[in-house]
Each structure stands twice: as C-alpha cells, then as structure tokens.
Amino acid sequence: MTARPTIYLGTWFGVQLRLDWYVVVLIGLLFVFSLEDASRSRAGTWVAVAHLVLLCVLLFCIFLHEVGHAAMARLRGHRPTMIMLSFVGLTFFEARKAKPIDETLIALAGPAMNFIIGLLLLPFAILVLAARGQDPLFSQASIATWKGFLAALSLLNFIVAVGNLMPLWPADGARAVRGFFANRRGFVEGTLRAVRVSHGLWLIAAGLSVGMLALRSWILKLAGAENDPAASPLSMFMIYQFAVLFLAAMGIYYGWAEARRVRRLGDAAREVVGPPPEFMPRAARPEKSAVVNAEVVSGGREPSPAPGASLGEKVQAAKTAATALWGVAKLTGKGAGWFAKQGIKLAGEAMKDKEDKK
C-alpha cells in the first residue's frame, strides 16, 4: 500500500479527500464493456454514456457513505483526517479515548447512508417494476431514462449497503466477524480467522464470476438477449462480474495486508479504530506513528517525553555515589588509591555510555 496512486481532491473541514486511481480504472473498464454491448443494440451508444454517468453518481454516493463514517467518528470524539474513495471507500481518523463500541457505530454509519439513499429512491424502482411495455429494471436501455436511472441508483445503493455488511475484507462486516472471533480467541487469532473467512468467500465469488464470464455468450443466447444485450438486465449483471473479479483481487490483498500487520504488531494493532494508517497513501501519512499509541487513545494527546535529570539532581547523585564508595573503602580497609581507581572506572563507564548514545 505504500505506493498507492491517488488523486488529491482538496481538503474540507480539515479532512483530505483523495480518489483512488484503481476506481478510475474500474469505471473505465465497465464503460468499455458497456459500449461493446450498446454497439450491438437498438438503443445505441447513448445508453453506455448513461451507464457511465450512473457510475459517477454512485461514486458520489460512496463519498456520502464515507461522510457517514467520518461524521460518526467526530460524534464519538475522534478526528477524521482523510477520506479515500477506493473500491469500497476508506475513512482515516485519529482515535481519541476509543471505546469498544466505537468501531461498531462508525462501521454502521456508512451503510446507513446508502440505505437512506436507496429508500428515498425506492419509489422510482417501484414505478419501473410496475410499468408495462418498458425496458426492464437495471437494463442499460432503462438506465437511459430518468426513472430507470434513479431506480438503478436505488438498487445499487442497497447493494453497496448490504455488500458492506458482508464478511469480506475490508468491508465493515469483516470487522464485525473479527470482533466475534476476537472475543473468544484474542485479537490476533480473531483477525487471522476473519481474514481466512474473507479470503474463502472472495475466492468463491471470483470462481463463480469466472464461470459466468466463460459462459457469457451461451447464457445471453439462452436468455434471448444476444442480439440486443442493452435491453436485458442479464447483460448488465454479466458486465459487473468484471467488477467482482477486480474487487476480489483487491479484497484478498487488503486481507493479506491486515493479517501481516496484526502478526507484526500483535495486540497493539487493536488500538487502531478504523482503517490502519499503513493503508493510507504514503504522501498523506502523518510524519510519525504508524499505529495509534495506547496512551493517545486513552488520553487524547501524544504523551510528552520524560524530562531529563536536572543539574542539581546529577550533582546529588554524584555525591551519593562518592559517599557510598568512601564508606566501602573505610569498611574494607582500602585506601585512597582504591577509591580513586573506582572513581576513574565509574567516570570511564559514564563517558562510554555518553559516546554510545551519540
């Protein structure tokens, strides 16, 4: 994650906004596949342009999803620092006086935004479903109409919300699974088990997507959508299998990176509430502290370094050492020569320690 390419979009209310280049690539790929279907359909290439606009609006909805995370983090007393619009979106913040319930509340605030958007647009989905003689819901031809566009946006917001609750890393549901295992087997083992569950589900999803894409022509022909794919929601479903493969690859990488981080840091890794700083682009990382310090979490500010000993304390320590050595010399019958020899020895060790520190 250290070389993660992002586009800086500005800073609002003290929070950086960055766009992941991977999302731009993914949207571009979906648009190309959409154009290919549209070129073989009666509706023309306009429907592919409408699909591209839909993807851009969906990206804005994912931004609102991350705003939900950031707002809840601020309500819980933490300080949001950056929102990265990635393939699921990531909100980074500095944890202050973190409580066990905080991660759950912050995680749920994002999907709640998508549920609200989906519910507000749900009447348009009902209108499209109830209409007769029109292109079916979630087909490219339907998206080219304003009612079909809003209906598809409603459906996609529900998919984003439910998908975030799935135990697929780095979605919010994976953190809930980690909490379940961590309560029984500790944080490290809980993380490793949650990552294994996530990897298994991602591999199953990727396998199904590969199978459907391999049989894509046969499936479309069987459904009667081969000659006019833009009029069939099945064609859109097939296009989004490329997105599933992309997400599976990124999800497996995120899970692997989190497992590696937790193995390295042990239980100290649990002090981070939200995405770990290691997942942040290098250019946006804070200068110090890759992991939130436990004292920062409990106190809300960096612990100040312990002050060095004052000159008076050093003089008093030297007098105490000299008195102790003189007492030993008197009790053992050793003379001033022994005393001087021990003093020189102690001074030499002190000088050596000083040089080592330099």
Short mmCIF file of C-alpha atoms in Angstrom, two decimals:
data_model
loop_
_atom_site.label_atom_id
_atom_site.label_comp_id
_atom_site.label_asym_id
_atom_site.label_seq_id
_atom_site.Cartn_x
_atom_site.Cartn_y
_atom_site.Cartn_z
CA MET A 1 0.00 0.00 0.00
CA THR A 2 3.00 2.33 0.24
CA ALA A 3 2.93 3.28 -3.44
CA ARG A 4 -0.84 3.62 -3.68
CA PRO A 5 -1.70 6.06 -6.51
CA THR A 6 -4.36 8.63 -5.61
CA ILE A 7 -5.70 11.94 -6.90
CA TYR A 8 -5.84 14.77 -4.35
CA LEU A 9 -9.26 16.48 -4.48
CA GLY A 10 -8.79 19.06 -1.74
CA THR A 11 -9.38 19.45 1.99
CA TRP A 12 -12.74 20.27 3.56
CA PHE A 13 -13.32 20.82 7.28
CA GLY A 14 -9.83 19.53 7.98
CA VAL A 15 -10.40 16.26 6.11
CA GLN A 16 -8.41 15.36 2.98
CA LEU A 17 -10.36 13.91 0.06
CA ARG A 18 -8.50 11.58 -2.33
CA LEU A 19 -9.64 9.48 -5.28
CA ASP A 20 -8.06 6.07 -5.79
CA TRP A 21 -6.77 5.58 -9.35
CA TYR A 22 -7.99 1.97 -9.15
CA VAL A 23 -11.58 3.25 -9.09
CA VAL A 24 -10.96 5.33 -12.21
CA VAL A 25 -9.57 2.25 -13.96
CA LEU A 26 -12.54 0.12 -12.85
CA ILE A 27 -15.11 2.68 -14.05
CA GLY A 28 -13.26 2.93 -17.36
CA LEU A 29 -13.33 -0.84 -17.84
CA LEU A 30 -17.06 -1.05 -17.09
CA PHE A 31 -17.70 1.77 -19.57
CA VAL A 32 -15.74 -0.05 -22.31
CA PHE A 33 -17.71 -3.27 -21.77
CA SER A 34 -20.92 -1.27 -21.71
CA LEU A 35 -20.01 0.36 -25.04
CA GLU A 36 -19.44 -3.07 -26.57
CA ASP A 37 -22.97 -4.17 -25.60
CA ALA A 38 -24.52 -0.86 -26.66
CA SER A 39 -22.94 -1.06 -30.12
CA ARG A 40 -24.89 -4.27 -30.78
CA SER A 41 -28.22 -2.92 -29.51
CA ARG A 42 -31.02 -0.87 -30.99
CA ALA A 43 -30.64 1.85 -28.31
CA GLY A 44 -27.20 2.97 -29.49
CA THR A 45 -24.15 4.20 -27.60
CA TRP A 46 -26.15 6.75 -25.60
CA VAL A 47 -27.11 4.02 -23.12
CA ALA A 48 -23.40 3.39 -22.40
CA VAL A 49 -22.93 7.10 -21.66
CA ALA A 50 -25.92 6.96 -19.28
CA HIS A 51 -24.28 3.99 -17.56
CA LEU A 52 -21.06 5.99 -17.17
CA VAL A 53 -22.98 8.87 -15.57
CA LEU A 54 -24.66 6.36 -13.24
CA LEU A 55 -21.25 5.05 -12.12
CA CYS A 56 -20.04 8.60 -11.40
CA VAL A 57 -23.17 9.35 -9.35
CA LEU A 58 -22.69 6.05 -7.50
CA LEU A 59 -19.15 7.18 -6.66
CA PHE A 60 -20.67 10.30 -5.09
CA CYS A 61 -22.98 8.05 -3.05
CA ILE A 62 -19.90 6.15 -1.85
CA PHE A 63 -18.48 9.54 -0.82
CA LEU A 64 -21.65 10.13 1.25
CA HIS A 65 -21.12 6.65 2.72
CA GLU A 66 -17.66 7.74 3.89
CA VAL A 67 -19.05 11.04 5.18
CA GLY A 68 -21.33 8.92 7.38
CA HIS A 69 -18.26 7.18 8.82
CA ALA A 70 -16.47 10.49 9.36
CA ALA A 71 -19.48 12.18 10.97
CA MET A 72 -19.97 9.30 13.42
CA ALA A 73 -16.23 9.30 14.21
CA ARG A 74 -16.45 13.00 15.05
CA LEU A 75 -19.57 12.45 17.18
CA ARG A 76 -17.65 9.79 19.12
CA GLY A 77 -14.86 12.28 19.84
CA HIS A 78 -12.35 11.21 17.18
CA ARG A 79 -10.77 13.40 14.48
CA PRO A 80 -11.29 12.40 10.81
CA THR A 81 -8.17 13.10 8.74
CA MET A 82 -8.77 11.66 5.26
CA ILE A 83 -11.43 10.10 3.04
CA MET A 84 -10.15 7.94 0.20
CA LEU A 85 -12.67 6.97 -2.47
CA SER A 86 -11.40 3.49 -3.13
CA PHE A 87 -13.33 0.48 -4.42
CA VAL A 88 -15.15 0.44 -1.08
CA GLY A 89 -14.00 3.78 0.31
CA LEU A 90 -11.81 4.32 3.37
CA THR A 91 -12.08 6.92 6.14
CA PHE A 92 -8.98 7.52 8.28
CA PHE A 93 -9.10 9.26 11.65
CA GLU A 94 -7.15 9.74 14.84
CA ALA A 95 -8.70 7.76 17.69
CA ARG A 96 -9.18 9.60 20.97
CA LYS A 97 -10.47 7.86 24.10
CA ALA A 98 -11.64 4.95 21.96
CA LYS A 99 -14.29 2.62 23.37
CA PRO A 100 -15.10 -0.91 22.17
CA ILE A 101 -18.47 0.24 20.79
CA ASP A 102 -16.90 2.97 18.64
CA GLU A 103 -15.75 0.74 15.78
CA THR A 104 -19.21 -0.84 15.51
CA LEU A 105 -21.05 2.51 15.46
CA ILE A 106 -18.61 4.06 12.98
CA ALA A 107 -18.81 0.98 10.73
CA LEU A 108 -22.64 1.00 10.66
CA ALA A 109 -22.91 4.74 9.92
CA GLY A 110 -21.65 4.26 6.34
CA PRO A 111 -24.12 1.58 5.18
CA ALA A 112 -26.89 3.56 6.91
CA MET A 113 -26.28 6.42 4.46
CA ASN A 114 -26.68 4.06 1.49
CA PHE A 115 -29.84 2.55 2.98
CA ILE A 116 -31.29 6.07 3.34
CA ILE A 117 -30.44 6.97 -0.28
CA GLY A 118 -31.85 3.65 -1.50
CA LEU A 119 -35.09 4.16 0.42
CA LEU A 120 -35.51 7.73 -0.87
CA LEU A 121 -35.19 6.50 -4.47
CA LEU A 122 -37.15 3.29 -3.96
CA PRO A 123 -40.45 4.74 -5.37
CA PHE A 124 -38.79 5.08 -8.78
CA ALA A 125 -37.79 1.41 -8.69
CA ILE A 126 -41.41 0.51 -7.90
CA LEU A 127 -42.64 2.65 -10.83
CA VAL A 128 -40.27 0.93 -13.25
CA LEU A 129 -41.23 -2.54 -11.97
CA ALA A 130 -44.94 -1.73 -12.22
CA ALA A 131 -44.75 -0.23 -15.72
CA ARG A 132 -45.63 -2.40 -18.69
CA GLY A 133 -44.10 -2.31 -22.12
CA GLN A 134 -40.91 -0.61 -20.89
CA ASP A 135 -37.33 -1.82 -20.66
CA PRO A 136 -36.76 -3.90 -17.51
CA LEU A 137 -35.16 -2.51 -14.37
CA PHE A 138 -31.35 -2.33 -14.41
CA SER A 139 -31.00 -2.82 -18.14
CA GLN A 140 -28.83 -0.28 -19.96
CA ALA A 141 -31.80 0.86 -22.03
CA SER A 142 -33.77 1.52 -18.84
CA ILE A 143 -30.87 3.49 -17.31
CA ALA A 144 -31.05 5.89 -20.27
CA THR A 145 -34.45 7.13 -18.94
CA TRP A 146 -34.63 9.34 -15.84
CA LYS A 147 -36.94 6.94 -13.96
CA GLY A 148 -34.81 3.93 -14.82
CA PHE A 149 -31.66 5.88 -13.89
CA LEU A 150 -32.95 6.71 -10.38
CA ALA A 151 -34.34 3.19 -9.96
CA ALA A 152 -30.95 1.67 -10.81
CA LEU A 153 -29.26 4.10 -8.40
CA SER A 154 -31.62 2.94 -5.66
CA LEU A 155 -30.77 -0.70 -6.33
CA LEU A 156 -27.01 -0.03 -6.41
CA ASN A 157 -27.15 1.81 -3.08
CA PHE A 158 -28.86 -1.19 -1.48
CA ILE A 159 -26.16 -3.44 -2.99
CA VAL A 160 -23.40 -1.19 -1.57
CA ALA A 161 -25.05 -1.17 1.87
CA VAL A 162 -25.58 -4.94 2.02
CA GLY A 163 -22.15 -5.60 0.50
CA ASN A 164 -20.51 -3.55 3.24
CA LEU A 165 -22.15 -5.74 5.85
CA MET A 166 -20.74 -8.92 4.29
CA PRO A 167 -17.70 -10.55 5.96
CA LEU A 168 -15.48 -9.60 3.02
CA TRP A 169 -12.31 -7.71 3.84
CA PRO A 170 -12.05 -4.71 4.10
CA ALA A 171 -15.84 -4.25 4.29
CA ASP A 172 -17.42 -3.30 7.61
CA GLY A 173 -18.90 -6.78 8.05
CA ALA A 174 -15.40 -8.30 8.17
CA ARG A 175 -14.60 -6.17 11.23
CA ALA A 176 -17.73 -7.49 12.94
CA VAL A 177 -16.58 -11.06 12.24
CA ARG A 178 -13.16 -10.21 13.67
CA GLY A 179 -14.82 -8.88 16.82
CA PHE A 180 -16.81 -12.12 17.13
CA PHE A 181 -13.68 -14.30 16.92
CA ALA A 182 -11.56 -11.88 18.99
CA ASN A 183 -13.94 -12.17 21.97
CA ARG A 184 -13.28 -15.91 22.04
CA ARG A 185 -9.70 -16.36 20.82
CA GLY A 186 -7.97 -13.00 21.16
CA PHE A 187 -7.42 -10.16 18.72
CA VAL A 188 -4.61 -11.70 16.67
CA GLU A 189 -6.27 -15.09 16.17
CA GLY A 190 -9.63 -13.36 15.62
CA THR A 191 -8.14 -11.26 12.82
CA LEU A 192 -6.49 -14.25 11.15
CA ARG A 193 -9.74 -16.25 11.25
CA ALA A 194 -11.76 -13.31 9.87
CA VAL A 195 -9.25 -12.90 7.03
CA ARG A 196 -9.47 -16.64 6.22
CA VAL A 197 -13.28 -16.39 6.07
CA SER A 198 -12.98 -13.33 3.82
CA HIS A 199 -10.45 -14.99 1.52
CA GLY A 200 -12.64 -18.07 1.18
CA LEU A 201 -15.72 -16.04 0.25
CA TRP A 202 -13.77 -13.83 -2.18
CA LEU A 203 -12.35 -16.90 -3.92
CA ILE A 204 -15.83 -18.43 -4.22
CA ALA A 205 -17.18 -15.17 -5.69
CA ALA A 206 -14.25 -14.94 -8.10
CA GLY A 207 -14.73 -18.55 -9.21
CA LEU A 208 -18.42 -18.00 -9.90
CA SER A 209 -17.63 -14.81 -11.85
CA VAL A 210 -15.02 -16.57 -13.98
CA GLY A 211 -17.50 -19.36 -14.73
CA MET A 212 -20.27 -16.95 -15.75
CA LEU A 213 -17.94 -14.89 -17.93
CA ALA A 214 -16.69 -18.04 -19.64
CA LEU A 215 -20.30 -18.97 -20.45
CA ARG A 216 -21.42 -15.38 -21.12
CA SER A 217 -22.32 -15.82 -24.80
CA TRP A 218 -24.18 -19.06 -24.14
CA ILE A 219 -26.12 -17.55 -21.19
CA LEU A 220 -27.14 -14.45 -23.19
CA LYS A 221 -28.18 -16.63 -26.11
CA LEU A 222 -30.23 -18.86 -23.83
CA ALA A 223 -31.97 -15.77 -22.38
CA GLY A 224 -32.64 -14.37 -25.86
CA ALA A 225 -30.52 -11.26 -25.18
CA GLU A 226 -27.68 -11.95 -27.60
CA ASN A 227 -28.92 -9.60 -30.34
CA ASP A 228 -29.99 -6.75 -28.03
CA PRO A 229 -27.91 -7.03 -24.81
CA ALA A 230 -28.59 -3.42 -23.72
CA ALA A 231 -32.28 -4.29 -23.28
CA SER A 232 -31.52 -7.11 -20.81
CA PRO A 233 -30.56 -6.74 -17.12
CA LEU A 234 -28.71 -10.05 -17.52
CA SER A 235 -26.16 -8.29 -19.74
CA MET A 236 -25.55 -5.68 -17.00
CA PHE A 237 -25.18 -8.49 -14.49
CA MET A 238 -22.51 -10.05 -16.69
CA ILE A 239 -20.66 -6.74 -17.07
CA TYR A 240 -20.48 -6.37 -13.31
CA GLN A 241 -18.77 -9.76 -12.99
CA PHE A 242 -15.61 -7.97 -14.15
CA ALA A 243 -16.08 -5.64 -11.17
CA VAL A 244 -16.45 -8.66 -8.86
CA LEU A 245 -13.12 -10.06 -10.09
CA PHE A 246 -11.44 -6.70 -9.55
CA LEU A 247 -12.90 -6.37 -6.06
CA ALA A 248 -11.93 -9.94 -5.18
CA ALA A 249 -8.28 -9.28 -6.08
CA MET A 250 -8.22 -6.06 -4.06
CA GLY A 251 -10.12 -7.62 -1.14
CA ILE A 252 -7.71 -10.56 -0.89
CA TYR A 253 -4.79 -8.11 -0.91
CA TYR A 254 -6.36 -5.95 1.81
CA GLY A 255 -6.97 -9.02 3.98
CA TRP A 256 -3.42 -10.27 3.48
CA ALA A 257 -2.01 -6.82 4.38
CA GLU A 258 -4.14 -6.64 7.55
CA ALA A 259 -3.11 -10.15 8.64
CA ARG A 260 0.56 -9.24 8.11
CA ARG A 261 0.13 -6.03 10.12
CA VAL A 262 -1.53 -7.82 13.03
CA ARG A 263 1.10 -10.59 13.06
CA ARG A 264 3.81 -7.93 13.24
CA LEU A 265 2.25 -5.72 15.91
CA GLY A 266 0.30 -8.29 17.94
CA ASP A 267 -2.35 -6.94 20.31
CA ALA A 268 -1.00 -3.39 19.84
CA ALA A 269 -2.71 -3.40 16.42
CA ARG A 270 -6.13 -3.31 18.06
CA GLU A 271 -5.55 0.27 19.22
CA VAL A 272 -6.35 1.43 15.66
CA VAL A 273 -10.08 2.09 15.23
CA GLY A 274 -10.91 2.19 11.52
CA PRO A 275 -8.52 1.60 8.58
CA PRO A 276 -4.90 1.20 9.70
CA PRO A 277 -2.50 4.06 8.79
CA GLU A 278 -0.48 1.52 6.77
CA PHE A 279 -3.33 1.54 4.21
CA MET A 280 -3.03 5.30 3.77
CA PRO A 281 -1.17 6.65 0.70
CA ARG A 282 2.44 7.47 1.57
CA ALA A 283 2.07 11.16 0.63
CA ALA A 284 -0.82 11.56 3.08
CA ARG A 285 0.66 9.68 6.04
CA PRO A 286 1.49 11.51 9.26
CA GLU A 287 5.20 12.00 9.85
CA LYS A 288 5.22 9.74 12.89
CA SER A 289 3.26 6.99 14.49
CA ALA A 290 2.03 4.33 12.07
CA VAL A 291 -0.11 2.90 14.86
CA VAL A 292 -2.16 4.82 17.36
CA ASN A 293 -0.37 4.75 20.72
CA ALA A 294 -2.38 3.27 23.58
CA GLU A 295 -1.82 6.43 25.64
CA VAL A 296 -3.05 8.58 22.78
CA VAL A 297 -6.26 6.52 22.68
CA SER A 298 -6.81 6.88 26.41
CA GLY A 299 -5.62 10.44 26.86
CA GLY A 300 -6.35 12.13 23.56
CA ARG A 301 -2.85 13.56 23.01
CA GLU A 302 0.68 12.39 22.50
CA PRO A 303 2.45 11.60 25.77
CA SER A 304 5.23 14.15 26.36
CA PRO A 305 8.74 12.73 26.63
CA ALA A 306 10.09 12.30 30.11
CA PRO A 307 12.25 15.31 31.03
CA GLY A 308 15.99 14.67 31.60
CA ALA A 309 17.58 14.94 35.03
CA SER A 310 18.42 18.49 36.18
CA LEU A 311 21.96 19.62 37.04
CA GLY A 312 21.15 19.62 40.77
CA GLU A 313 19.90 16.03 40.58
CA LYS A 314 23.06 14.95 38.78
CA VAL A 315 25.29 16.62 41.42
CA GLN A 316 23.32 14.97 44.23
CA ALA A 317 23.61 11.56 42.51
CA ALA A 318 27.39 12.02 42.20
CA LYS A 319 27.70 12.96 45.91
CA THR A 320 25.66 9.91 46.92
CA ALA A 321 27.86 7.61 44.81
CA ALA A 322 31.05 9.14 46.21
CA THR A 323 29.81 8.78 49.82
CA ALA A 324 28.93 5.13 49.21
CA LEU A 325 32.37 4.41 47.74
CA TRP A 326 34.12 6.14 50.65
CA GLY A 327 32.11 4.08 53.11
CA VAL A 328 33.10 0.88 51.31
CA ALA A 329 36.77 1.93 51.35
CA LYS A 330 36.70 2.56 55.10
CA LEU A 331 34.91 -0.70 55.94
CA THR A 332 37.21 -2.84 53.82
CA GLY A 333 40.41 -1.04 54.86
CA LYS A 334 41.18 0.02 51.32
CA GLY A 335 42.98 3.32 50.88
CA ALA A 336 42.51 6.43 48.80
CA GLY A 337 44.21 4.76 45.83
CA TRP A 338 41.46 2.19 45.58
CA PHE A 339 38.88 4.94 45.96
CA ALA A 340 40.48 6.98 43.12
CA LYS A 341 40.71 3.88 40.94
CA GLN A 342 36.97 3.14 41.35
CA GLY A 343 36.10 6.78 40.68
CA ILE A 344 38.09 6.75 37.43
CA LYS A 345 36.42 3.46 36.47
CA LEU A 346 32.91 4.90 37.03
CA ALA A 347 33.79 8.07 35.10
CA GLY A 348 35.09 5.98 32.21
CA GLU A 349 31.87 3.93 32.09
CA ALA A 350 29.82 7.13 32.15
CA MET A 351 31.81 8.56 29.25
CA LYS A 352 31.38 5.30 27.33
CA ASP A 353 27.60 5.42 27.82
CA LYS A 354 27.57 9.01 26.61
CA GLU A 355 29.50 8.12 23.46
CA ASP A 356 27.15 5.17 22.78
CA LYS A 357 24.13 7.44 22.97
CA LYS A 358 25.70 9.75 20.41
#
